[in-house]
Coordinates of C-alpha atoms in Angstrom, one line a residue:
M157 CA -67.6 58.1 46.6
Q158 CA -68.4 55.8 49.5
Q159 CA -67.1 52.3 49.0
L160 CA -69.5 49.4 49.1
S161 CA -69.4 47.0 51.9
F162 CA -67.9 43.5 51.3
K163 CA -71.4 42.0 51.5
N164 CA -72.8 44.5 48.9
R165 CA -69.8 44.0 46.6
I166 CA -70.5 40.3 46.6
A167 CA -74.2 40.9 45.8
F168 CA -73.3 43.5 43.1
N169 CA -70.8 41.3 41.4
Y170 CA -73.3 38.4 41.5
I171 CA -76.0 40.6 40.0
V172 CA -73.8 41.9 37.2
T173 CA -72.9 38.4 36.2
T174 CA -76.5 37.2 36.6
A175 CA -77.9 40.2 34.6
L176 CA -75.7 39.4 31.6
L177 CA -76.8 35.7 31.8
I178 CA -80.5 36.6 32.1
F179 CA -80.2 39.1 29.3
V180 CA -78.7 36.4 27.0
V181 CA -81.4 33.9 28.1
F182 CA -84.2 36.5 27.5
C183 CA -82.8 37.2 24.0
I184 CA -82.7 33.5 23.2
I185 CA -86.3 33.1 24.4
Y186 CA -87.5 36.1 22.3
S187 CA -85.6 34.7 19.3
I188 CA -87.1 31.3 19.7
V189 CA -90.6 32.7 20.0
K190 CA -90.1 34.9 17.0
F191 CA -88.7 32.1 15.0
S192 CA -91.7 29.8 16.0
V193 CA -94.3 32.5 15.1
Y194 CA -92.7 33.3 11.8
N195 CA -92.2 29.6 11.0
H196 CA -95.9 29.0 11.6
V197 CA -96.9 31.9 9.3
N198 CA -94.4 30.8 6.6
T199 CA -95.8 27.3 6.7
D200 CA -99.4 28.5 6.3
I201 CA -98.4 30.8 3.4
K202 CA -96.6 28.0 1.5
S203 CA -99.5 25.7 2.1
E204 CA -102.0 28.2 0.7
A205 CA -99.7 28.8 -2.3
D206 CA -99.5 25.1 -3.1
K207 CA -103.3 24.7 -2.7
H208 CA -104.1 27.7 -5.1
L209 CA -101.6 26.6 -7.7
T210 CA -103.7 23.5 -8.2
E211 CA -106.9 25.5 -8.8
I212 CA -105.7 27.4 -11.9
E213 CA -105.6 26.3 -15.5
V214 CA -103.0 27.5 -18.0
V215 CA -104.1 28.2 -21.5
G216 CA -101.3 29.5 -23.9
N217 CA -99.8 32.6 -22.3
S218 CA -102.7 33.1 -19.9
F219 CA -104.3 31.3 -17.0
H220 CA -107.6 31.4 -15.1
L221 CA -109.3 29.8 -12.1
T222 CA -111.0 26.6 -12.9
H223 CA -113.9 27.2 -10.6
K224 CA -113.8 31.0 -10.1
E225 CA -117.3 31.4 -8.6
E226 CA -116.9 28.6 -6.2
W227 CA -113.4 30.0 -5.2
K228 CA -114.8 33.5 -4.6
E229 CA -117.7 32.1 -2.6
R230 CA -115.3 30.0 -0.5
E231 CA -112.9 32.8 0.1
H232 CA -115.8 35.1 1.0
N233 CA -117.3 32.7 3.5
T234 CA -114.1 31.6 5.1
L235 CA -113.5 33.2 8.5
D236 CA -109.9 33.0 9.6
V237 CA -108.2 34.4 12.6
N238 CA -105.3 35.3 10.4
P239 CA -106.8 36.0 7.0
V240 CA -105.0 34.9 3.9
F241 CA -104.8 37.3 1.0
I242 CA -104.7 35.8 -2.5
Q243 CA -103.9 37.8 -5.7
F244 CA -103.2 36.7 -9.3
I245 CA -101.4 38.9 -11.8
D246 CA -100.0 38.5 -15.2
Q247 CA -96.4 38.7 -16.3
D248 CA -96.7 42.5 -16.6
G249 CA -98.0 42.9 -13.1
K250 CA -101.6 43.6 -14.1
L251 CA -104.3 42.3 -11.8
I252 CA -106.2 39.2 -12.9
E253 CA -108.0 38.1 -9.8
K254 CA -107.9 38.7 -6.0
S255 CA -109.6 37.3 -2.9
P256 CA -112.8 39.1 -1.7
N257 CA -111.2 40.0 1.6
L258 CA -108.8 42.3 -0.2
K259 CA -111.8 44.5 -1.1
N260 CA -110.4 47.6 -2.8
M261 CA -106.9 46.9 -1.7
T262 CA -104.2 45.1 -3.8
L263 CA -101.0 43.3 -2.8
S264 CA -97.9 45.0 -4.1
F265 CA -95.7 43.2 -6.6
D266 CA -92.0 43.7 -6.4
P267 CA -90.0 42.1 -9.2
K268 CA -86.8 42.6 -7.2
H269 CA -87.8 40.0 -4.8
V270 CA -86.8 36.5 -5.7
S271 CA -89.6 34.1 -6.4
N272 CA -90.8 31.8 -3.7
V273 CA -89.0 33.9 -1.0
L274 CA -91.0 35.1 1.9
Y275 CA -90.6 38.8 3.0
D276 CA -92.4 41.4 5.1
D277 CA -94.5 44.1 3.6
V278 CA -97.3 46.5 4.5
L279 CA -101.0 46.4 3.5
A280 CA -103.2 49.3 4.6
N281 CA -100.7 50.3 7.3
S282 CA -100.7 46.7 8.7
A283 CA -97.8 44.4 8.6
I284 CA -98.1 41.4 6.4
R285 CA -95.9 38.6 5.3
Q286 CA -96.1 37.6 1.6
M287 CA -94.6 35.4 -1.1
Q288 CA -94.9 35.8 -4.9
V289 CA -95.0 32.5 -6.7
P290 CA -94.4 32.5 -10.5
I291 CA -96.8 30.6 -12.8
Y292 CA -95.2 28.8 -15.7
N293 CA -96.3 27.6 -19.1
K294 CA -93.5 25.2 -19.7
S295 CA -90.4 27.3 -18.9
K296 CA -92.0 30.7 -19.5
I297 CA -93.5 32.8 -16.7
I298 CA -97.0 33.9 -17.6
G299 CA -98.0 35.3 -14.3
Y300 CA -97.7 35.3 -10.5
L301 CA -99.6 34.1 -7.5
I302 CA -99.2 36.4 -4.5
V303 CA -100.1 35.0 -1.1
A304 CA -100.0 37.1 2.0
M305 CA -100.9 36.7 5.6
S306 CA -101.4 39.3 8.3
L307 CA -98.7 39.6 11.0
E308 CA -100.9 41.4 13.5
D309 CA -101.2 38.4 15.8
A310 CA -97.6 37.6 15.5
T311 CA -96.6 41.2 16.2
M312 CA -98.9 41.3 19.2
V313 CA -97.4 38.1 20.6
L314 CA -93.9 39.4 20.1
D315 CA -94.7 42.8 21.6
N316 CA -96.4 41.2 24.6
I317 CA -93.4 38.9 25.3
S318 CA -91.0 41.8 24.9
K319 CA -93.0 43.9 27.4
V320 CA -93.1 41.0 29.8
L321 CA -89.3 40.4 29.5
I322 CA -88.5 44.1 29.8
I323 CA -90.7 44.5 32.9
T324 CA -89.6 41.3 34.6
Y325 CA -85.9 41.8 33.9
P326 CA -85.3 44.6 36.5
L327 CA -87.7 43.0 39.0
I328 CA -85.8 39.7 38.8
L329 CA -82.5 41.5 39.2
L330 CA -83.8 43.5 42.2
V331 CA -85.1 40.3 43.9
L332 CA -81.9 38.5 43.2
F333 CA -79.8 41.4 44.6
F334 CA -81.5 41.3 47.9
L335 CA -81.5 37.5 47.9
A336 CA -77.7 37.5 47.1
R337 CA -77.1 40.2 49.8
F338 CA -78.9 38.0 52.3
I339 CA -77.0 34.9 51.3
A340 CA -73.7 36.8 51.3
G341 CA -74.5 38.1 54.8
R342 CA -74.9 34.5 55.9
F343 CA -71.7 33.4 54.2
I344 CA -69.6 36.2 55.7
K345 CA -71.0 35.9 59.2
P346 CA -67.8 34.1 60.3
I347 CA -65.9 37.1 59.0
S348 CA -67.9 39.3 61.4
S349 CA -67.1 36.9 64.2
I350 CA -63.4 37.2 63.2
I351 CA -63.6 41.0 63.3
T352 CA -65.4 41.0 66.7
T353 CA -62.9 38.6 68.2
S354 CA -59.9 40.5 66.8
N355 CA -61.2 43.7 68.3
D356 CA -61.4 42.0 71.7
I357 CA -57.8 40.9 71.5
T358 CA -55.2 43.1 73.1
K359 CA -51.7 42.6 74.6
D360 CA -53.4 42.0 77.9
N361 CA -56.0 39.6 76.5
L362 CA -54.6 37.1 74.1
T363 CA -56.7 34.1 75.3
S364 CA -59.7 34.8 73.0
R365 CA -60.0 32.6 69.9
I366 CA -62.3 32.6 66.9
V367 CA -65.1 30.1 66.9
L368 CA -64.5 27.7 64.0
P369 CA -67.3 27.4 61.4
F370 CA -69.1 24.0 61.1
Q371 CA -68.2 23.7 57.4
K372 CA -64.5 23.1 56.8
D373 CA -64.3 25.6 53.9
E374 CA -61.9 28.5 53.2
L375 CA -63.4 30.5 56.1
Y376 CA -62.7 27.5 58.4
V377 CA -59.0 27.5 57.2
L378 CA -58.8 31.3 57.7
S379 CA -60.2 31.1 61.2
Q380 CA -57.9 28.2 62.1
T381 CA -54.9 30.0 60.7
I382 CA -55.7 33.2 62.7
N383 CA -56.1 31.0 65.8
N384 CA -52.8 29.4 65.2
L385 CA -51.2 32.9 64.7
L386 CA -52.8 34.0 68.0
D387 CA -51.3 30.9 69.7
R388 CA -47.9 31.8 68.5
I389 CA -48.3 35.4 69.5
E390 CA -49.5 34.4 72.9
T391 CA -46.6 32.0 73.3
A392 CA -44.1 34.7 72.2
V393 CA -45.6 37.3 74.6
E394 CA -45.6 34.9 77.5
R395 CA -42.0 33.9 76.7
E396 CA -41.1 37.6 76.5
K397 CA -42.7 38.3 79.9
Q398 CA -41.0 35.3 81.4
F399 CA -37.7 36.3 79.9
T400 CA -38.1 39.8 81.2
S401 CA -39.0 38.5 84.6
D402 CA -36.1 36.0 84.7
A403 CA -33.6 38.6 83.3
S404 CA -34.6 41.1 85.9
H405 CA -34.2 38.5 88.7
E406 CA -30.8 37.4 87.4
L407 CA -29.6 41.0 87.1
R408 CA -31.0 42.0 90.4
T409 CA -29.4 39.1 92.3
P410 CA -25.7 40.0 91.8
L411 CA -26.4 43.7 92.2
T412 CA -28.2 42.9 95.5
V413 CA -25.2 40.8 96.7
I414 CA -22.7 43.5 95.7
K415 CA -24.7 46.2 97.4
G416 CA -25.1 44.1 100.6
T417 CA -21.4 43.2 100.7
L418 CA -20.3 46.8 100.3
E419 CA -22.8 48.1 102.9
V420 CA -21.4 45.5 105.4
L421 CA -17.8 46.7 104.6
I422 CA -18.5 50.4 105.4
R423 CA -20.3 49.8 108.7
K424 CA -17.0 49.6 110.6
P425 CA -13.3 49.3 109.9
R426 CA -12.0 45.9 108.7
E427 CA -8.8 44.0 108.5
H428 CA -6.9 44.3 105.2
A429 CA -7.4 40.6 104.5
E430 CA -11.2 40.9 105.0
Y431 CA -11.3 43.9 102.6
T432 CA -9.4 42.0 100.0
E433 CA -11.7 39.0 100.4
K434 CA -14.9 41.0 100.1
I435 CA -13.6 43.1 97.2
N436 CA -12.6 40.0 95.3
F437 CA -16.0 38.6 95.9
C438 CA -17.6 41.7 94.5
V439 CA -15.3 41.6 91.5
N440 CA -16.4 38.0 90.9
E441 CA -20.0 39.1 91.1
V442 CA -19.3 41.9 88.7
N443 CA -17.7 39.5 86.3
R444 CA -20.7 37.2 86.6
L445 CA -23.0 40.1 85.9
N446 CA -20.9 41.2 82.9
N447 CA -21.1 37.6 81.5
L448 CA -24.8 37.6 82.0
V449 CA -25.3 40.9 80.1
D450 CA -23.0 39.6 77.3
Q451 CA -25.1 36.5 77.0
L452 CA -28.4 38.5 77.0
L453 CA -27.1 40.7 74.3
L454 CA -25.9 37.7 72.3
L455 CA -29.3 36.1 72.7
A456 CA -31.1 39.3 71.6
R457 CA -28.7 39.6 68.6
F458 CA -29.7 36.3 67.2
E459 CA -33.4 36.6 68.0
N460 CA -34.1 37.3 64.3
Q461 CA -33.5 34.0 62.5
K462 CA -33.3 35.8 59.1
Q463 CA -29.9 37.3 60.0
T464 CA -27.5 37.2 57.1
L465 CA -24.9 34.4 57.5
K466 CA -21.3 34.7 56.6
T467 CA -20.8 31.3 55.1
E468 CA -17.2 30.0 54.9
K469 CA -15.3 26.8 54.8
V470 CA -14.7 25.6 58.4
Y471 CA -12.1 22.9 59.4
L472 CA -14.0 21.1 62.1
N473 CA -11.0 19.2 63.5
A474 CA -9.0 22.4 64.2
L475 CA -12.1 24.2 65.6
F476 CA -12.7 21.5 68.2
L477 CA -9.0 21.3 69.2
D478 CA -8.7 25.1 69.5
T479 CA -11.8 25.3 71.6
I480 CA -10.5 22.5 74.0
S481 CA -7.2 24.3 74.3
R482 CA -8.9 27.4 75.5
F483 CA -10.2 25.5 78.5
S484 CA -6.9 23.9 79.4
A485 CA -6.9 25.6 82.8
I486 CA -10.1 24.0 84.0
I487 CA -9.2 20.7 82.3
Q488 CA -6.0 20.6 84.4
S489 CA -7.6 21.8 87.6
K490 CA -10.3 19.1 87.4
K491 CA -7.9 16.5 85.9
I492 CA -10.3 15.7 83.1
N493 CA -9.2 13.2 80.5
V494 CA -9.9 14.6 77.0
I495 CA -10.5 12.0 74.3
T496 CA -10.8 13.1 70.6
N497 CA -11.8 10.6 67.9
F498 CA -11.6 12.2 64.5
S499 CA -11.8 9.4 61.8
A500 CA -10.9 11.8 59.0
E501 CA -10.5 15.5 58.3
Y502 CA -13.9 17.1 58.1
Y503 CA -14.9 20.4 56.5
T504 CA -18.3 22.1 56.3
E505 CA -19.8 25.2 54.8
T506 CA -21.2 27.4 57.6
D507 CA -20.8 30.6 59.6
G508 CA -17.5 30.0 61.4
Y509 CA -18.1 32.6 64.1
L510 CA -21.6 31.4 65.1
F511 CA -20.6 27.7 64.9
S512 CA -17.6 28.4 67.2
I513 CA -20.0 29.9 69.8
V514 CA -22.0 26.7 69.6
I515 CA -19.0 24.5 70.2
N516 CA -17.5 26.8 72.8
N517 CA -20.8 26.7 74.9
L518 CA -21.2 23.0 74.6
I519 CA -17.6 22.2 75.7
S520 CA -17.8 24.8 78.4
N521 CA -20.9 23.1 79.8
A522 CA -19.4 19.6 79.5
L523 CA -16.4 20.7 81.5
K524 CA -18.4 22.7 84.0
Y525 CA -20.7 19.8 84.9
S526 CA -17.9 17.1 84.8
N527 CA -16.7 15.5 88.0
Q528 CA -13.2 15.5 89.1
N529 CA -11.1 13.0 87.1
G530 CA -13.9 12.7 84.6
N531 CA -13.8 12.2 80.8
L532 CA -14.6 14.5 78.0
T533 CA -15.0 12.7 74.6
V534 CA -15.3 14.5 71.3
V535 CA -16.1 12.4 68.2
L536 CA -16.3 13.5 64.6
K537 CA -17.7 10.9 62.1
E538 CA -19.7 10.6 58.9
V539 CA -23.0 8.8 59.0
D540 CA -25.0 8.5 55.7
S541 CA -23.3 11.5 54.1
I542 CA -24.0 13.6 57.3
I543 CA -21.2 14.9 59.6
E544 CA -22.1 13.9 63.1
C545 CA -20.4 15.7 66.1
Q546 CA -20.7 14.1 69.6
I547 CA -19.6 15.8 72.8
S548 CA -19.9 13.5 75.8
D549 CA -19.0 14.0 79.5
T550 CA -19.1 11.8 82.6
G551 CA -20.6 14.5 84.8
I552 CA -23.6 14.8 87.0
G553 CA -26.1 14.3 84.1
I554 CA -29.6 15.6 83.7
P555 CA -32.8 14.0 85.2
A556 CA -35.1 12.6 82.6
E557 CA -37.9 15.1 83.5
D558 CA -35.5 18.0 82.9
V559 CA -34.1 17.1 79.5
D560 CA -37.0 18.7 77.5
K561 CA -36.6 22.0 79.5
I562 CA -32.8 22.2 79.3
F563 CA -32.9 24.6 76.2
N564 CA -35.3 27.1 78.0
Q565 CA -33.9 30.4 78.9
F566 CA -32.6 30.8 82.4
Y567 CA -33.4 27.1 83.2
R568 CA -30.8 25.3 85.2
S569 CA -31.3 21.7 86.2
Q570 CA -30.7 20.9 89.9
S571 CA -29.1 24.4 90.5
S572 CA -30.0 24.2 94.1
S573 CA -28.4 20.8 94.5
H574 CA -25.1 22.1 93.0
P575 CA -24.6 25.7 94.2
E576 CA -20.9 25.4 93.5
I577 CA -21.6 25.3 89.8
K578 CA -22.2 28.8 88.6
G579 CA -24.1 29.7 85.5
T580 CA -26.9 31.9 83.9
G581 CA -29.0 29.3 82.2
L582 CA -28.6 31.0 78.9
G583 CA -25.8 29.0 77.3
L584 CA -27.9 26.2 75.9
S585 CA -30.6 28.6 74.8
I586 CA -28.0 30.4 72.7
V587 CA -26.8 27.0 71.3
K588 CA -30.4 26.0 70.3
R589 CA -31.0 29.4 68.7
L590 CA -27.8 29.3 66.7
C591 CA -28.4 25.6 65.6
T592 CA -31.8 26.6 64.2
L593 CA -30.2 29.6 62.4
L594 CA -27.4 27.4 61.0
N595 CA -29.9 24.6 60.1
I596 CA -28.0 22.1 62.4
D597 CA -29.9 19.3 64.1
I598 CA -29.2 19.1 67.8
A599 CA -30.1 16.2 70.1
I600 CA -29.3 15.5 73.8
S601 CA -29.3 12.3 75.8
S602 CA -28.4 12.1 79.5
Q603 CA -28.5 9.9 82.5
E604 CA -28.3 11.3 86.0
N605 CA -24.9 10.8 87.7
K606 CA -23.5 9.1 84.6
G607 CA -23.1 11.9 82.0
T608 CA -24.5 13.7 79.0
T609 CA -24.0 13.4 75.3
I610 CA -24.8 16.2 72.8
I611 CA -25.1 15.2 69.1
L612 CA -24.8 17.8 66.3
R613 CA -25.8 16.7 62.7
L614 CA -24.6 18.9 59.8
F615 CA -26.8 18.0 56.9
E616 CA -25.6 17.0 53.5
A617 CA -26.2 20.4 52.1
H618 CA -23.4 21.7 54.4
L619 CA -20.8 19.1 53.3
K620 CA -17.9 20.4 51.2

């Protein structure tokens, strides 16, 4: 079975609901009309009964009309749209008198029916409504007055209204269906725009955006959400392209240098010292290439921020001291003065391995960019129930315009001004990614030629 379109499903569901509502309304209309018609007939019958009860005279166990001839003449000459039939019977059900319009017909008497109660009956195959009223002599019933009225007009009115309702019911539903379908089409027009725009979007064309509707309703929110999603996808794709381009360039550079150096070496015989120098140079380039690959793999490893963390209790004081000790060679060669200020023993609940990578990269950068005889200061303190780690150096610093870019992949501030400082531009990118993964707030402040300070804030949730 072919599935209905979204527009038709909206119209169909609307029609089903409306059909039930209209059906209930039509039933109520029919019931009200029927009640009104019958109430009018009932009122007329009761009025006639009351009037005729005043025109009889009770004598002993019998009764008779006080002005019989005048009554017959009046009943005979009265022309009613809905004729009223009158009949008098005694307590045994024998006919005493009846109105001339009954002719050779008689109204049926049913002792099972309660007195003064209106009910439907049949007279000469025509529907009538009648009431039998007892006639009393003191407390004894001596006869009955039967009053009836034709229901032909009432039946005709009810039949006509039922035919009108039955005919108009499907017509109204049909008109409402097409109207609902048209309105639904207008309402879902932005969805068609979303589909068209989405079909135009490919990996090579991520610039298209959905036109936002004028009314800020659910479709507006949907369109805006999709546009925001496309913005994130476009940013991610552009970042991936940039990363691929930068990674290719960074990998190609040492390979080109190694290839060029080796080609120069094999052109002609060289002195042993020159061979040693060039081979050591190539080994350094290979080490640089190996370090670059390791950092690229590390960055790719932590690309998924939903990675499972191995949380453990980490002693921060020891972690910083162990990390500093691993760089003792460079500290001694550059004669850097290391200052540690730990106001207490601090512990935190985090992934020890990942956090050690963060600290290792930050201290490595601080030492790498520090000047000869510079200072490296590490401070651990508690601020408003938050552990704050500060790593400061007195190195070359970062220009103000480069601070916001320093966490970008492969970005190195003033790399051309300081060619002696080697690096890949991935260390701080890895730090930023791991801080996000560990829910650590990282901030950087720097002044050119004065130094840089990195601040890590371990939130209260990580305190032990």
